[in-house]
Amino acid sequence: MKEKLPVSYKENRLQIEDVSVASLVQKFGSPLFVYSASYFQSRLERYNMGRAGKEDKIHFCYGMKANSTREILRRVAAHNWGADIVSGGELYRCQQAGLPADRIVFSGVGKTESEIAQGLDAGIHLFSVESVSELRAISRIAVDRGKTAPVGIRINPDVDPKTHPYISTGLRENKFGISHQDALTVYKEAAALPGIAVRSAGFHIGSQLLDFSSYEAASLRLMELVQQIEEAGIPIDEIDVGGGLGIDYLTEHRVDEELETPDPCQFVQQMWKWINESPANKSGKMRRITFEPGRSVIGNAGFLLTQILYLKTNPERTFFVC
């Protein structure tokens, strides 16, 4: 889709939402982070358009790692979104911002025992489990506290996300998730553990993905696995497709030029088809789908304003010191 950022030039002076950048720096100093509320909300609404008529089956959990500013979290909550968190600190920030715990997914490879207990006590929607060791720890802590932990297992589908190798998370050599070949065995153990309620299966294959083809491959592979899991007598009611949708970072544009970015609405609708209308979904069961967008919602809504303090030159180049 084509879109413009909320910036423009008036009399050769840069503005954000018709407010002069110079006036913002004069009032608040620099360096200064400025966020466009209108652009941020338009991205939330574009995602929401994709679930029109399916609000009970498509849920969004904002990826807090993208930006955890409290005012942003308040606006996320106001649009009936949840949050994808990776720490107890992020859970606390969600609670302070008024975001309901039952909309929170706790992800991350290194949850501490105190963080697991914190999530259980808060009543979060789901623990996204990354290892057998973590699964067993959640079981033990849940039993000790007299609770049942809702869990989903993050599957590593071994799908190339076609992104930078440092932000690829869905290949078998990556540290994230349970390998596809081990997944059925792990689900059987999870279903037998005390204090565990198996709810979902999911993946997160990488970040800054600019086309949907890798999601299609991962969805097909996951749904084939879900069929095997359910044939083993373990119902899967939810599919978590992670985040990762990319944005245009202005590398070849002026800030007031039109950008070409993946359309969140189209993405959500396409994922619904690949998950629930796929030939791999042999049962025909309409499962809840959870998305965890972060960068694609907030990335181009924020601007860092700085002032040039000095110019520094050497024989090779000139540096701007801010």
CSV table of N, CA and C in Angstrom, one decimal, residues 18-72:
chain,number,residue,atom,x,y,z
A,18,ASP,N,1.6,19.2,11.3
A,18,ASP,CA,1.4,20.6,11.2
A,18,ASP,C,2.0,21.4,12.4
A,19,VAL,N,2.8,20.8,13.2
A,19,VAL,CA,3.5,21.4,14.2
A,19,VAL,C,5.0,21.6,13.9
A,20,SER,N,5.6,22.7,14.0
A,20,SER,CA,6.9,23.0,13.6
A,20,SER,C,7.9,22.2,14.5
A,21,VAL,N,8.8,21.5,13.8
A,21,VAL,CA,9.9,20.8,14.5
A,21,VAL,C,10.7,21.7,15.4
A,22,ALA,N,11.0,22.9,14.8
A,22,ALA,CA,11.8,23.8,15.6
A,22,ALA,C,11.1,24.3,16.8
A,23,SER,N,9.8,24.5,16.8
A,23,SER,CA,9.0,24.9,18.0
A,23,SER,C,9.0,23.8,19.0
A,24,LEU,N,9.0,22.6,18.6
A,24,LEU,CA,9.0,21.5,19.6
A,24,LEU,C,10.4,21.4,20.3
A,25,VAL,N,11.4,21.6,19.6
A,25,VAL,CA,12.8,21.6,20.2
A,25,VAL,C,12.9,22.8,21.1
A,26,GLN,N,12.4,23.9,20.6
A,26,GLN,CA,12.5,25.1,21.5
A,26,GLN,C,11.7,25.0,22.8
A,27,LYS,N,10.6,24.2,22.8
A,27,LYS,CA,9.8,24.1,24.0
A,27,LYS,C,10.3,23.0,24.9
A,28,PHE,N,10.8,21.8,24.3
A,28,PHE,CA,11.1,20.7,25.1
A,28,PHE,C,12.6,20.4,25.1
A,29,GLY,N,13.4,21.0,24.3
A,29,GLY,CA,14.8,20.7,24.2
A,29,GLY,C,15.1,19.5,23.3
A,30,SER,N,16.4,19.2,23.2
A,30,SER,CA,16.7,18.0,22.3
A,30,SER,C,17.9,17.3,23.0
A,31,PRO,N,18.1,16.0,22.7
A,31,PRO,CA,17.4,15.2,21.8
A,31,PRO,C,15.9,15.0,22.3
A,32,LEU,N,15.0,14.8,21.3
A,32,LEU,CA,13.6,14.7,21.7
A,32,LEU,C,12.9,13.7,20.8
A,33,PHE,N,12.2,12.7,21.4
A,33,PHE,CA,11.4,11.8,20.7
A,33,PHE,C,10.0,12.4,20.5
A,34,VAL,N,9.5,12.4,19.3
A,34,VAL,CA,8.1,12.8,19.0
A,34,VAL,C,7.4,11.7,18.3
A,35,TYR,N,6.1,11.5,18.7
A,35,TYR,CA,5.3,10.5,18.1
A,35,TYR,C,4.0,11.1,17.6
A,36,SER,N,3.7,10.6,16.4
A,36,SER,CA,2.5,11.1,15.7
A,36,SER,C,1.3,10.2,16.2
A,37,ALA,N,0.4,10.8,17.0
A,37,ALA,CA,-0.7,10.0,17.5
A,37,ALA,C,-1.6,9.6,16.3
A,38,SER,N,-1.8,10.5,15.4
A,38,SER,CA,-2.8,10.2,14.3
A,38,SER,C,-2.2,9.1,13.4
A,39,TYR,N,-0.9,9.1,13.1
A,39,TYR,CA,-0.3,8.0,12.3
A,39,TYR,C,-0.4,6.7,13.0
A,40,PHE,N,0.0,6.7,14.3
A,40,PHE,CA,0.0,5.5,15.1
A,40,PHE,C,-1.4,4.8,15.1
A,41,GLN,N,-2.4,5.7,15.4
A,41,GLN,CA,-3.8,5.2,15.4
A,41,GLN,C,-4.3,4.7,14.1
A,42,SER,N,-3.8,5.3,13.0
A,42,SER,CA,-4.2,4.9,11.7
A,42,SER,C,-3.7,3.5,11.4
A,43,ARG,N,-2.5,3.2,11.9
A,43,ARG,CA,-1.9,1.8,11.7
A,43,ARG,C,-2.7,0.8,12.6
A,44,LEU,N,-3.0,1.2,13.8
A,44,LEU,CA,-3.9,0.3,14.6
A,44,LEU,C,-5.2,0.0,13.9
A,45,GLU,N,-5.8,1.0,13.4
A,45,GLU,CA,-7.1,0.9,12.7
A,45,GLU,C,-7.0,0.1,11.4
A,46,ARG,N,-5.8,0.2,10.7
A,46,ARG,CA,-5.7,-0.6,9.5
A,46,ARG,C,-5.6,-2.1,9.8
A,47,TYR,N,-4.9,-2.4,10.9
A,47,TYR,CA,-5.0,-3.8,11.4
A,47,TYR,C,-6.4,-4.2,11.7
A,48,ASN,N,-7.1,-3.4,12.5
A,48,ASN,CA,-8.5,-3.7,12.9
A,48,ASN,C,-9.4,-3.9,11.7
A,49,MET,N,-9.2,-3.2,10.6
A,49,MET,CA,-10.0,-3.4,9.4
A,49,MET,C,-9.9,-4.8,8.9
A,50,GLY,N,-8.7,-5.4,9.1
A,50,GLY,CA,-8.5,-6.8,8.6
A,50,GLY,C,-9.3,-7.8,9.4
A,51,ARG,N,-9.7,-7.5,10.6
A,51,ARG,CA,-10.5,-8.5,11.4
A,51,ARG,C,-12.0,-8.1,11.4
A,52,ALA,N,-12.5,-7.2,10.6
A,52,ALA,CA,-13.9,-6.8,10.6
A,52,ALA,C,-14.8,-8.0,10.4
A,53,GLY,N,-15.7,-8.2,11.3
A,53,GLY,CA,-16.6,-9.3,11.3
A,53,GLY,C,-16.0,-10.6,11.9
A,54,LYS,N,-14.8,-10.5,12.3
A,54,LYS,CA,-14.1,-11.7,12.9
A,54,LYS,C,-13.5,-11.3,14.3
A,55,GLU,N,-14.0,-10.3,14.9
A,55,GLU,CA,-13.4,-9.7,16.1
A,55,GLU,C,-13.2,-10.8,17.2
A,56,ASP,N,-14.1,-11.8,17.2
A,56,ASP,CA,-14.0,-12.8,18.3
A,56,ASP,C,-12.9,-13.9,17.9
A,57,LYS,N,-12.4,-13.9,16.7
A,57,LYS,CA,-11.5,-14.9,16.2
A,57,LYS,C,-10.1,-14.3,15.9
A,58,ILE,N,-10.0,-13.0,15.7
A,58,ILE,CA,-8.7,-12.4,15.4
A,58,ILE,C,-8.3,-11.4,16.5
A,59,HIS,N,-7.2,-11.6,17.1
A,59,HIS,CA,-6.8,-10.8,18.2
A,59,HIS,C,-5.4,-10.2,17.9
A,60,PHE,N,-5.1,-9.0,18.4
A,60,PHE,CA,-3.9,-8.4,18.2
A,60,PHE,C,-3.2,-8.1,19.6
A,61,CYS,N,-1.9,-8.5,19.7
A,61,CYS,CA,-1.1,-8.2,20.9
A,61,CYS,C,0.1,-7.4,20.5
A,62,TYR,N,0.1,-6.1,20.8
A,62,TYR,CA,1.1,-5.2,20.4
A,62,TYR,C,2.5,-5.7,20.9
A,63,GLY,N,3.5,-5.8,20.0
A,63,GLY,CA,4.8,-6.2,20.4
A,63,GLY,C,5.5,-5.1,21.2
A,64,MET,N,5.5,-5.2,22.5
A,64,MET,CA,6.1,-4.1,23.4
A,64,MET,C,7.5,-3.8,23.1
A,65,LYS,N,8.3,-4.8,22.6
A,65,LYS,CA,9.7,-4.6,22.4
A,65,LYS,C,9.9,-3.4,21.4
A,66,ALA,N,8.9,-3.1,20.6
A,66,ALA,CA,9.0,-2.0,19.6
A,66,ALA,C,9.0,-0.7,20.3
A,67,ASN,N,8.2,-0.5,21.3
A,67,ASN,CA,8.2,0.7,22.1
A,67,ASN,C,7.2,0.6,23.2
A,68,SER,N,7.7,0.8,24.4
A,68,SER,CA,6.9,0.5,25.6
A,68,SER,C,6.4,1.8,26.4
A,69,THR,N,6.4,2.9,25.7
A,69,THR,CA,6.0,4.1,26.3
A,69,THR,C,4.6,4.0,26.8
A,70,ARG,N,4.3,4.5,28.0
A,70,ARG,CA,3.0,4.3,28.6
A,70,ARG,C,1.9,4.8,27.8
A,71,GLU,N,2.0,6.0,27.3
A,71,GLU,CA,0.9,6.6,26.5
A,71,GLU,C,0.6,5.8,25.3
A,72,ILE,N,1.6,5.2,24.7
A,72,ILE,CA,1.4,4.3,23.5
A,72,ILE,C,0.6,3.1,24.0
